[in-house]
mmCIF file of N, CA and C in Angstrom:
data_model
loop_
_atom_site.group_PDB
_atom_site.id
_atom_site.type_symbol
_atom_site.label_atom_id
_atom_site.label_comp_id
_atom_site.label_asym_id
_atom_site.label_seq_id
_atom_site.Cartn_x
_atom_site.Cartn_y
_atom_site.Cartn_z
ATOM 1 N N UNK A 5 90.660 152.346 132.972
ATOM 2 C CA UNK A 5 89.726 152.918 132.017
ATOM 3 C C UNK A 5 90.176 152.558 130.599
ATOM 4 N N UNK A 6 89.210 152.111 129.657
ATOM 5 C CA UNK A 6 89.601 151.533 128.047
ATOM 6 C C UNK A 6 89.974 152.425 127.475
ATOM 7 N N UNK A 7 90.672 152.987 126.677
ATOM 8 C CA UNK A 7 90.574 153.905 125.831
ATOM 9 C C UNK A 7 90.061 154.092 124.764
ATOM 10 N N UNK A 8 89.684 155.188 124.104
ATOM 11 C CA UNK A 8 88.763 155.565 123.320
ATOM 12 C C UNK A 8 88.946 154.664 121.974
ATOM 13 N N UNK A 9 88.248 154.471 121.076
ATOM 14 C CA UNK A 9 88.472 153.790 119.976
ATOM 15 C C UNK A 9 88.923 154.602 119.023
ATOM 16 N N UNK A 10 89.719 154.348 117.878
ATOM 17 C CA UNK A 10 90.770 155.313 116.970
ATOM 18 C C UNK A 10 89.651 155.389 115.791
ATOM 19 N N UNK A 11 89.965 156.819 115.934
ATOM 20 C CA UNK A 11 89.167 156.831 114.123
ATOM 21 C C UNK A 11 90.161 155.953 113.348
ATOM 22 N N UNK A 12 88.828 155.976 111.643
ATOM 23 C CA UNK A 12 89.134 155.403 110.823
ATOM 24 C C UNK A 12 90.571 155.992 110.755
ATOM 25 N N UNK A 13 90.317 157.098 109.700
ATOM 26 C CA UNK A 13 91.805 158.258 109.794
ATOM 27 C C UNK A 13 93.001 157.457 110.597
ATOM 28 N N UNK A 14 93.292 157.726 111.860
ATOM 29 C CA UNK A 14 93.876 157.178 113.221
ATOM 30 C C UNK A 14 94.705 156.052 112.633
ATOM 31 N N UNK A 15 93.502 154.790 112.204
ATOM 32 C CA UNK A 15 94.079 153.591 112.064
ATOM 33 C C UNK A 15 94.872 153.603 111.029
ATOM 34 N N UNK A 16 94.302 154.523 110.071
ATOM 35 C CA UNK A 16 95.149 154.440 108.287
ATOM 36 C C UNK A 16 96.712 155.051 108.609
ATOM 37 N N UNK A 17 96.445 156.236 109.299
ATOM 38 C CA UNK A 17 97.946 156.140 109.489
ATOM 39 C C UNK A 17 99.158 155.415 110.716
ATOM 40 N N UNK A 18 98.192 154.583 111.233
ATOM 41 C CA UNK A 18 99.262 153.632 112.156
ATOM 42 C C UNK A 18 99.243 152.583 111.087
ATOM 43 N N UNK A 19 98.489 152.193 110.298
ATOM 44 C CA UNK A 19 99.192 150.915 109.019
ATOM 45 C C UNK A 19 99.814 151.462 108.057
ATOM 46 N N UNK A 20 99.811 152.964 107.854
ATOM 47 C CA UNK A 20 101.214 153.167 106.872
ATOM 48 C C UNK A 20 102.492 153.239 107.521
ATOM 49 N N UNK A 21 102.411 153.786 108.580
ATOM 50 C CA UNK A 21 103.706 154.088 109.894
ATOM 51 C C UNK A 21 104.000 152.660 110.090
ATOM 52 N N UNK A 22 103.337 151.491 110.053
ATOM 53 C CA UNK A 22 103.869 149.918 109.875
ATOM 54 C C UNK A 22 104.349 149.270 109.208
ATOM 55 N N UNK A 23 104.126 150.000 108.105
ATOM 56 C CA UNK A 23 104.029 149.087 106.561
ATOM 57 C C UNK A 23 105.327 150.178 106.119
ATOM 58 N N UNK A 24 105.447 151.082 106.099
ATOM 59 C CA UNK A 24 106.615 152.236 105.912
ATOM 60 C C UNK A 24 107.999 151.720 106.419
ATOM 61 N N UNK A 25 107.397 151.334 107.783
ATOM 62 C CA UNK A 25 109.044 151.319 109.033
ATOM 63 C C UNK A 25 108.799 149.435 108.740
ATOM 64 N N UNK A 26 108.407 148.745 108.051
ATOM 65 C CA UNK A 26 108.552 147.217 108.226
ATOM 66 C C UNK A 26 110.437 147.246 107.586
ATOM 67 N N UNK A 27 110.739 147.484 106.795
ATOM 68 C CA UNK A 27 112.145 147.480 106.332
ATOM 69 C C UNK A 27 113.287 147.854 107.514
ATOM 70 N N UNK A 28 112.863 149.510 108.179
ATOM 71 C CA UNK A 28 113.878 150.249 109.091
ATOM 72 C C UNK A 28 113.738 150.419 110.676
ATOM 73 N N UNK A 29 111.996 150.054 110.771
ATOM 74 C CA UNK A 29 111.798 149.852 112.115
ATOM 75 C C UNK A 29 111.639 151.678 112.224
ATOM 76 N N UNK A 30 111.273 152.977 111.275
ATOM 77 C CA UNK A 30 110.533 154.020 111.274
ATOM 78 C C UNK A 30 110.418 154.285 110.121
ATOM 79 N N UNK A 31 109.677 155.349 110.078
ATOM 80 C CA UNK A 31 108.926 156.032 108.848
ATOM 81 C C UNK A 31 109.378 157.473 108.891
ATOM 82 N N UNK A 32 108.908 158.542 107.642
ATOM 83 C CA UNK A 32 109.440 159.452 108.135
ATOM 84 C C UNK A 32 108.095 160.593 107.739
ATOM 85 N N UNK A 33 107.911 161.406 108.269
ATOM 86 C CA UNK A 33 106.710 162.352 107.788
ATOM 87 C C UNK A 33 106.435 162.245 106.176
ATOM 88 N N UNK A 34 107.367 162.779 104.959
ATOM 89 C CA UNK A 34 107.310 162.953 103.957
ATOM 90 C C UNK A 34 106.801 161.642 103.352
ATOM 91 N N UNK A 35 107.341 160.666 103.925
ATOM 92 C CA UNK A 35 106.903 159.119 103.263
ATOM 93 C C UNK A 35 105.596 159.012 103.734
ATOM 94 N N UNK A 36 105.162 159.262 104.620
ATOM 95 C CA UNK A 36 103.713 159.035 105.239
ATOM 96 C C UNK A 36 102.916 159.792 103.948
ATOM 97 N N UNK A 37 103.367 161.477 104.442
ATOM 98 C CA UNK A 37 102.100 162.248 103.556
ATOM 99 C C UNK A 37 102.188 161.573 102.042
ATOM 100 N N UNK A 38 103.334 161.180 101.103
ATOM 101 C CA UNK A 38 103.569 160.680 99.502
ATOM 102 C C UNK A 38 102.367 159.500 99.773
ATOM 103 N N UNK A 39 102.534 158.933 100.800
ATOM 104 C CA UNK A 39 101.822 157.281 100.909
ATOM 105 C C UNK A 39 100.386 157.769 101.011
ATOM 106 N N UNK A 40 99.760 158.367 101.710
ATOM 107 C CA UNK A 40 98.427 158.599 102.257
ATOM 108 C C UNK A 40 97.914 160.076 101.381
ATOM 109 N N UNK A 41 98.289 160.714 100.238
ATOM 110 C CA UNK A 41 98.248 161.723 99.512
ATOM 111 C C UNK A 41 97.957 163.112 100.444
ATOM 112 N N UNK A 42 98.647 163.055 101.571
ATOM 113 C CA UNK A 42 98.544 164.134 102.598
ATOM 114 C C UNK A 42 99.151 165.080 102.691
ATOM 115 N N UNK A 43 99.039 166.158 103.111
ATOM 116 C CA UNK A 43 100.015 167.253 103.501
ATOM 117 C C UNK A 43 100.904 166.941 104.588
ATOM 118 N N UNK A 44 102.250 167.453 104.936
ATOM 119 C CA UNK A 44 102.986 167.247 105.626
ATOM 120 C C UNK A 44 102.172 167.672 107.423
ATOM 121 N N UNK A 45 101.599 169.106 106.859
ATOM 122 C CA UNK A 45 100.959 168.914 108.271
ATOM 123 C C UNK A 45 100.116 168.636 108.818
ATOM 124 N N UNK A 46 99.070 167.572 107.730
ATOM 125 C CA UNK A 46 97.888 166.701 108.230
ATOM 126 C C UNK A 46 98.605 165.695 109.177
ATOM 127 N N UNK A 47 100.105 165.138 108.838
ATOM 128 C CA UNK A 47 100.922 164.292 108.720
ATOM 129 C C UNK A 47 101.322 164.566 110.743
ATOM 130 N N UNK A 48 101.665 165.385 110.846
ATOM 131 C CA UNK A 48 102.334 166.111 112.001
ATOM 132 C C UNK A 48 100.838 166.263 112.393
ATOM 133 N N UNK A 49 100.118 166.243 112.647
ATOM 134 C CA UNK A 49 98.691 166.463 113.711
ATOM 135 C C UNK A 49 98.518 165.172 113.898
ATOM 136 N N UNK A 50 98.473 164.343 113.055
ATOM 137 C CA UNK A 50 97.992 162.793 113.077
ATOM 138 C C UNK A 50 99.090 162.588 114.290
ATOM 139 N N UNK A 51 100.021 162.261 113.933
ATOM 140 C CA UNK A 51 100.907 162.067 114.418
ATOM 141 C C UNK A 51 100.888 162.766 115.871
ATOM 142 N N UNK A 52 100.911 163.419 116.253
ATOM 143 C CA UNK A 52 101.097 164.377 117.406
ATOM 144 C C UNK A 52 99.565 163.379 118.496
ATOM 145 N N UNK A 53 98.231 163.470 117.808
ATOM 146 C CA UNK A 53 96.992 162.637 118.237
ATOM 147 C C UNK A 53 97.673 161.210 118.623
ATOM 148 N N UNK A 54 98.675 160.436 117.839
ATOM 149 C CA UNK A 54 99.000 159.179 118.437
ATOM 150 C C UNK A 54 99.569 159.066 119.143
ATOM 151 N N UNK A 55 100.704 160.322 119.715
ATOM 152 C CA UNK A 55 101.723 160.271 119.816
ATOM 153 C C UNK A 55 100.981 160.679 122.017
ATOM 154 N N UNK A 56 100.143 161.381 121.849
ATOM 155 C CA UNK A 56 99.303 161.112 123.173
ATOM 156 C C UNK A 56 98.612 160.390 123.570
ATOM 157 N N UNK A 57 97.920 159.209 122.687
ATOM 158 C CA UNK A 57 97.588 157.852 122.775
ATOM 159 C C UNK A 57 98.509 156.645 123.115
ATOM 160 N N UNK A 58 99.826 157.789 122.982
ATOM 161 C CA UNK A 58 100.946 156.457 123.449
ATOM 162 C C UNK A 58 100.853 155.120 122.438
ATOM 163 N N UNK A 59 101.361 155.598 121.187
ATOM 164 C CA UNK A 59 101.114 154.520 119.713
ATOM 165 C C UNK A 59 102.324 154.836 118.837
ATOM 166 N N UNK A 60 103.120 155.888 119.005
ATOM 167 C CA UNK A 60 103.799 156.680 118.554
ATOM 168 C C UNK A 60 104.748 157.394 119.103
ATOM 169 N N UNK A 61 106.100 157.194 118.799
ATOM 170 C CA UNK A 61 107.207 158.177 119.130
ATOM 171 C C UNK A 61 108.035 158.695 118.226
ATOM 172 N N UNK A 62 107.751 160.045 118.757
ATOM 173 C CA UNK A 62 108.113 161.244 118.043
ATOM 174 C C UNK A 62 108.775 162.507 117.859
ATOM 175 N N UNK A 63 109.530 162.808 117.439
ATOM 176 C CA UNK A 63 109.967 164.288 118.160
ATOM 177 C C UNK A 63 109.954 165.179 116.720
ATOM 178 N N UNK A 64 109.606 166.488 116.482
ATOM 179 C CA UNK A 64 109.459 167.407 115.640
ATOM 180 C C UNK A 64 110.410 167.103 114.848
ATOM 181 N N UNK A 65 110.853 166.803 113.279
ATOM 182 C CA UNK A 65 111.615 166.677 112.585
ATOM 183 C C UNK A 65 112.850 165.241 112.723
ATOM 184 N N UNK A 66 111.886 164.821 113.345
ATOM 185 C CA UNK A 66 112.612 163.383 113.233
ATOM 186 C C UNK A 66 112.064 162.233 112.949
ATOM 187 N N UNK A 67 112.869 161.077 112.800
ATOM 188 C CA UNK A 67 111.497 159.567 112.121
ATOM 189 C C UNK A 67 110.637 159.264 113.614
ATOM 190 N N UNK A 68 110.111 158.366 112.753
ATOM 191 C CA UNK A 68 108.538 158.297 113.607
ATOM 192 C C UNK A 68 108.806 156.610 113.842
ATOM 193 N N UNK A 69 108.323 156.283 115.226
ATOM 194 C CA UNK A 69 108.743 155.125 115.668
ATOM 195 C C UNK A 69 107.049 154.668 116.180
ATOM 196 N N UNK A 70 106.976 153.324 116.358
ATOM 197 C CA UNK A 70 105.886 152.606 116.979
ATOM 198 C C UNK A 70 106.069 152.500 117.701
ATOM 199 N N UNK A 71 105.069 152.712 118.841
ATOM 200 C CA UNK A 71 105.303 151.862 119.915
ATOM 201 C C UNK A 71 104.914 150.356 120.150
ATOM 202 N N UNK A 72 104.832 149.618 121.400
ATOM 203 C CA UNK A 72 104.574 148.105 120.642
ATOM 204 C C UNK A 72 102.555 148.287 120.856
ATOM 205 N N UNK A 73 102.307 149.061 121.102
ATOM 206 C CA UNK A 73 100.613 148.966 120.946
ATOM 207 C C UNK A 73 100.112 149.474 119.674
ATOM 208 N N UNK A 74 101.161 150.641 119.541
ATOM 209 C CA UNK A 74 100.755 150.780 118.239
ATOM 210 C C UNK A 74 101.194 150.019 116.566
ATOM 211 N N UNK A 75 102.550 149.389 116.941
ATOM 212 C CA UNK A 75 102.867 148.565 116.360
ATOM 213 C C UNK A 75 101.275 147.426 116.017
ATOM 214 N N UNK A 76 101.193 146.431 117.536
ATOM 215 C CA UNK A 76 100.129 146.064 117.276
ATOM 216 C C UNK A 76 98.761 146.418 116.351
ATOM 217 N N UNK A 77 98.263 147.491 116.823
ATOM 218 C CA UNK A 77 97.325 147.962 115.684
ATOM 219 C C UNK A 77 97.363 148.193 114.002
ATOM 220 N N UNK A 78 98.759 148.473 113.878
ATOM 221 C CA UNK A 78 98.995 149.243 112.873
ATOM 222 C C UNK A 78 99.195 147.208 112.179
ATOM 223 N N UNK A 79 100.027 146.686 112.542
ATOM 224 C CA UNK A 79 99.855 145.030 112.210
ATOM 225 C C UNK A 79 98.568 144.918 111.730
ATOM 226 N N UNK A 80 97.511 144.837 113.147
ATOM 227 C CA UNK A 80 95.923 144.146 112.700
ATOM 228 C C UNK A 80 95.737 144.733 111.575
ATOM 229 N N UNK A 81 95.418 146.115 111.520
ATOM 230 C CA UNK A 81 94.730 147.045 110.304
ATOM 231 C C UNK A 81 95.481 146.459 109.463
ATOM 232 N N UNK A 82 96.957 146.128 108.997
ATOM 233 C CA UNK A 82 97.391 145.890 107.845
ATOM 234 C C UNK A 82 97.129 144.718 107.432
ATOM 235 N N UNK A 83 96.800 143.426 107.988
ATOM 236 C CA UNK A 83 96.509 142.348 107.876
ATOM 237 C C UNK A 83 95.386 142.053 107.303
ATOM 238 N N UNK A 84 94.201 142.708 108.273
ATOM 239 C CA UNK A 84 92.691 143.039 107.804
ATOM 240 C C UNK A 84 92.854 143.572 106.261
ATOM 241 N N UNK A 85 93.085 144.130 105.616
ATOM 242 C CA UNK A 85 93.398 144.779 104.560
ATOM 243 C C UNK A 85 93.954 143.970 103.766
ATOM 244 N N UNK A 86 95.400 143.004 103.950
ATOM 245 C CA UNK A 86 95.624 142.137 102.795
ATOM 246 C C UNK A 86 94.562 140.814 102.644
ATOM 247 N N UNK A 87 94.489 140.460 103.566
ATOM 248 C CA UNK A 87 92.688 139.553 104.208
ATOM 249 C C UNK A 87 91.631 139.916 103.075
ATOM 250 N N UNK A 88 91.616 141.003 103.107
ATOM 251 C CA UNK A 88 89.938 141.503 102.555
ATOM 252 C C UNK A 88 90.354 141.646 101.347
ATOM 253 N N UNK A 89 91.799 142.055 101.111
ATOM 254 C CA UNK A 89 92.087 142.080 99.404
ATOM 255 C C UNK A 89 91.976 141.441 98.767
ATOM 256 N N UNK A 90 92.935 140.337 99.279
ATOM 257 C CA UNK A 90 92.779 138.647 98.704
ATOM 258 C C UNK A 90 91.814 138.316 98.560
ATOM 259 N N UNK A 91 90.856 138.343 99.126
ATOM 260 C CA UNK A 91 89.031 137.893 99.172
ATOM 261 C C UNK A 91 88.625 138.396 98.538
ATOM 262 N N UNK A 92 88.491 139.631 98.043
ATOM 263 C CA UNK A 92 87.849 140.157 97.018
ATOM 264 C C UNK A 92 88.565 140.371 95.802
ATOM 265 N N UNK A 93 90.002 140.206 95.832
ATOM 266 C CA UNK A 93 90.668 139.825 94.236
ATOM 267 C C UNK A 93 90.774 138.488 93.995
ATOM 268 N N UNK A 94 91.164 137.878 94.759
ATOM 269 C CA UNK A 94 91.202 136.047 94.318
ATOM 270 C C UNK A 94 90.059 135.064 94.048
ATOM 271 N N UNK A 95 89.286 135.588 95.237
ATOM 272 C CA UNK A 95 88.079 134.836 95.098
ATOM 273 C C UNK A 95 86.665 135.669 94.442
ATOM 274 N N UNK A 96 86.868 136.869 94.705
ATOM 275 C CA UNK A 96 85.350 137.599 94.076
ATOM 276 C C UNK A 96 85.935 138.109 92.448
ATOM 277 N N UNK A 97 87.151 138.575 92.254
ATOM 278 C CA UNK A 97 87.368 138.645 90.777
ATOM 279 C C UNK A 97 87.163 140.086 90.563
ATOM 280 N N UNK A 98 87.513 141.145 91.782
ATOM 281 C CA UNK A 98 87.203 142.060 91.472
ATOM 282 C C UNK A 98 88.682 143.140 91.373
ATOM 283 N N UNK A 99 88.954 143.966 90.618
ATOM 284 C CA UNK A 99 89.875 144.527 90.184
ATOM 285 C C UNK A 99 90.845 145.130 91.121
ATOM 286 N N UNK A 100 91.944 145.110 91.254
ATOM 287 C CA UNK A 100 93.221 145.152 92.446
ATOM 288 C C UNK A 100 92.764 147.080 92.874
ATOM 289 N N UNK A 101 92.191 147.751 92.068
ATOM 290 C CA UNK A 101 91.883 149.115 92.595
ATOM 291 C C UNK A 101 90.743 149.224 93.490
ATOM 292 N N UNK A 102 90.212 148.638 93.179
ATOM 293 C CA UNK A 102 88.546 148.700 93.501
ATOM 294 C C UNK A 102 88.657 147.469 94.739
ATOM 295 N N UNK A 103 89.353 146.912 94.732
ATOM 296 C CA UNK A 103 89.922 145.748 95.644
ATOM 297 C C UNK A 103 90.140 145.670 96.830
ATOM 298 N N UNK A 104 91.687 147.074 96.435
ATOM 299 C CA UNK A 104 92.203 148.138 97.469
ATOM 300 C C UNK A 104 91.342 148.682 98.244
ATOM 301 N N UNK A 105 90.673 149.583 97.443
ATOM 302 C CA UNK A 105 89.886 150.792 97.809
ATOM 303 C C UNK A 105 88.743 150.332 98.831
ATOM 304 N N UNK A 106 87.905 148.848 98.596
ATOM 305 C CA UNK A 106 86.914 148.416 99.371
ATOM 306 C C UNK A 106 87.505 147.954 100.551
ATOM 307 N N UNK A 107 88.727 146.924 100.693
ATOM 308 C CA UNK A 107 89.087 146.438 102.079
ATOM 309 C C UNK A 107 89.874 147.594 102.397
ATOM 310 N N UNK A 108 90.187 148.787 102.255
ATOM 311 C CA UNK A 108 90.436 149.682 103.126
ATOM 312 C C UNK A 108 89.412 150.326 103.752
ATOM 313 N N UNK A 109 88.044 150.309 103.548
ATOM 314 C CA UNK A 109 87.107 150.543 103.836
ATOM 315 C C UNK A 109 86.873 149.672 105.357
ATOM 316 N N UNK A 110 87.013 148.459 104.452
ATOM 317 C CA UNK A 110 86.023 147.073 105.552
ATOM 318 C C UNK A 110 86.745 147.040 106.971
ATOM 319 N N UNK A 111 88.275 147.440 106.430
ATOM 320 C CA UNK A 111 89.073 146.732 107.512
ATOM 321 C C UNK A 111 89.090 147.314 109.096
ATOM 322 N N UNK A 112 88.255 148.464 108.826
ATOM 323 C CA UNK A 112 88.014 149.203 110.012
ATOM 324 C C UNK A 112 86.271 148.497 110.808
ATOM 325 N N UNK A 113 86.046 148.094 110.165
ATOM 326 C CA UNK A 113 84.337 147.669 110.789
ATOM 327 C C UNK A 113 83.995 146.326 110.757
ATOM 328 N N UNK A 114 85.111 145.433 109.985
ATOM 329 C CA UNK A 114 85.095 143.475 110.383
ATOM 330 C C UNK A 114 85.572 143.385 111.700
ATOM 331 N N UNK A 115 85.163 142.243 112.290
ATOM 332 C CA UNK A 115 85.069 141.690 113.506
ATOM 333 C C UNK A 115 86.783 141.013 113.642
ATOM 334 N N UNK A 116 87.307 140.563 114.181
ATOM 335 C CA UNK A 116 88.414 139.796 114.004
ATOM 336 C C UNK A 116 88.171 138.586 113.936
ATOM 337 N N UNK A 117 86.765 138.025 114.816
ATOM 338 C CA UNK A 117 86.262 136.767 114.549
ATOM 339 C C UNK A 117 86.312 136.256 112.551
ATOM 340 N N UNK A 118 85.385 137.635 112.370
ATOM 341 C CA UNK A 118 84.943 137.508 110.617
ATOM 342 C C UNK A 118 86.272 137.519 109.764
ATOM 343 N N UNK A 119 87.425 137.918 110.118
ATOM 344 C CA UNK A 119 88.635 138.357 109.725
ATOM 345 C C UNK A 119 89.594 136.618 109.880
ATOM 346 N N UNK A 120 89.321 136.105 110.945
ATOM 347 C CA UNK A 120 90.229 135.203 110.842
ATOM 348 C C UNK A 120 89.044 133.884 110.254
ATOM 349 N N UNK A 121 88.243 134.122 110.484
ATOM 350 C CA UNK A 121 87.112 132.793 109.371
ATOM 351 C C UNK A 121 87.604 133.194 107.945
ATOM 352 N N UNK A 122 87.924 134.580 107.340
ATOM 353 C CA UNK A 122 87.847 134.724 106.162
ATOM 354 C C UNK A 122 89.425 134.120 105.650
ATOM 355 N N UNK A 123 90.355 134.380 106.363
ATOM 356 C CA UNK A 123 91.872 133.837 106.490
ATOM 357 C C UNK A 123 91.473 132.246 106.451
ATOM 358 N N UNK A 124 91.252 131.806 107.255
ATOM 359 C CA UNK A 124 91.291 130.328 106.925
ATOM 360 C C UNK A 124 90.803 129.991 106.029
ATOM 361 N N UNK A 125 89.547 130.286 105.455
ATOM 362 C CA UNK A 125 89.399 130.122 103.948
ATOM 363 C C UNK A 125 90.030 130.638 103.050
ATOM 364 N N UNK A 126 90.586 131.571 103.304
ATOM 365 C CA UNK A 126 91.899 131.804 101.733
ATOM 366 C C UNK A 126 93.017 130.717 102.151
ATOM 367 N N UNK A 127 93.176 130.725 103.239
ATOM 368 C CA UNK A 127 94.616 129.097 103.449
ATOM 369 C C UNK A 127 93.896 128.079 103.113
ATOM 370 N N UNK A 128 93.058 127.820 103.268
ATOM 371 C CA UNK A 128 92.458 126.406 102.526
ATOM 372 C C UNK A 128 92.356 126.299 101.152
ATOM 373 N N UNK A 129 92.452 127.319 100.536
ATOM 374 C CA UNK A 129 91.792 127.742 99.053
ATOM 375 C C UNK A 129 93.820 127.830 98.596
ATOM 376 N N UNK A 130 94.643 127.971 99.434
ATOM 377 C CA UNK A 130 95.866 128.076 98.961
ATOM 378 C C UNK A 130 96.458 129.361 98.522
ATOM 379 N N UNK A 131 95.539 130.542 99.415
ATOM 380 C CA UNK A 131 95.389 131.978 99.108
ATOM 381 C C UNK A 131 95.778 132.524 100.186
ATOM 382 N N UNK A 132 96.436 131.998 101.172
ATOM 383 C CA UNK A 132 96.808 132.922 102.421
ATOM 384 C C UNK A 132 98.137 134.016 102.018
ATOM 385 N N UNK A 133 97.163 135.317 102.520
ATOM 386 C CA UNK A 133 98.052 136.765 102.076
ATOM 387 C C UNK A 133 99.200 137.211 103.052
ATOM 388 N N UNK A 134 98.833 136.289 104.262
ATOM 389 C CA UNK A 134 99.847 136.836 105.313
ATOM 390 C C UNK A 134 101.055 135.622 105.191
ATOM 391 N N UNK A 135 102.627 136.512 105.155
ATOM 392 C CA UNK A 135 103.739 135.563 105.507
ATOM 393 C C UNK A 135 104.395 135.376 106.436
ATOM 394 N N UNK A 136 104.128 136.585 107.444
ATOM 395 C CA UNK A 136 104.535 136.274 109.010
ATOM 396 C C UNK A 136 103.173 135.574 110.158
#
């Protein structure tokens, strides 16, 4: 059976829990909620929801680990996002806030097809955002 598809929400915090632990390999609640302007215990519910999706390992008062599916996701979403940034700051000329703010939007509802057409045109253009 597939499993359910992750809310938006869902995904935002498996690409900060990625982008957090890229240095230590975890994150820790307090860094999440500072990153995502959250409360500690929006932070701990999120968390607890992934953590039964099997995306997330966790134990009450300790760092927060990926698992490798959620690793995976939390990758795509972050990718999608520097993708859509670059595209709309390099090539559309539109301001690094407003930049932000839209491909965090997009990056949940582009195709991966539309996502990697848009990548090869920023590498052709000499704009590729991803270094791994």
């Amino acid at each position: 059976m597939a499993q359910a598809k992750l809310t938006f929400s869902m995904e935002n915090y498996l690409e900060a829990v990625y982008e957090l632990s890229a240095q230590t390999g975890s994150a820790r609640v307090s860094d999440i909620a500072a990153r995502m302007n959250v409360s500690k215990a929006s932070v701990n519910n999120a968390m607890n929801v992934l953590h039964q999706r099997g995306l997330v390992e966790n134990e009450r008062y300790r760092e927060i680990y990926l698992t490798e599916e959620g690793r995976r996701i939390g990758r795509l979403t972050s990718q999608k996002h520097l993708i859509l940034q670059t595209l709309l700051q390099e090539v559309m000329g539109v301001d690094e806030e407003q930049a932000n703010e839209d491909a965090c939007a997009m990056e949940h509802v582009i195709s991966g097809v539309s996502t990697e057409r848009i990548l090869r045109f920023l590498q052709q253009q000499g704009l590729s955002p991803l270094t791994d």
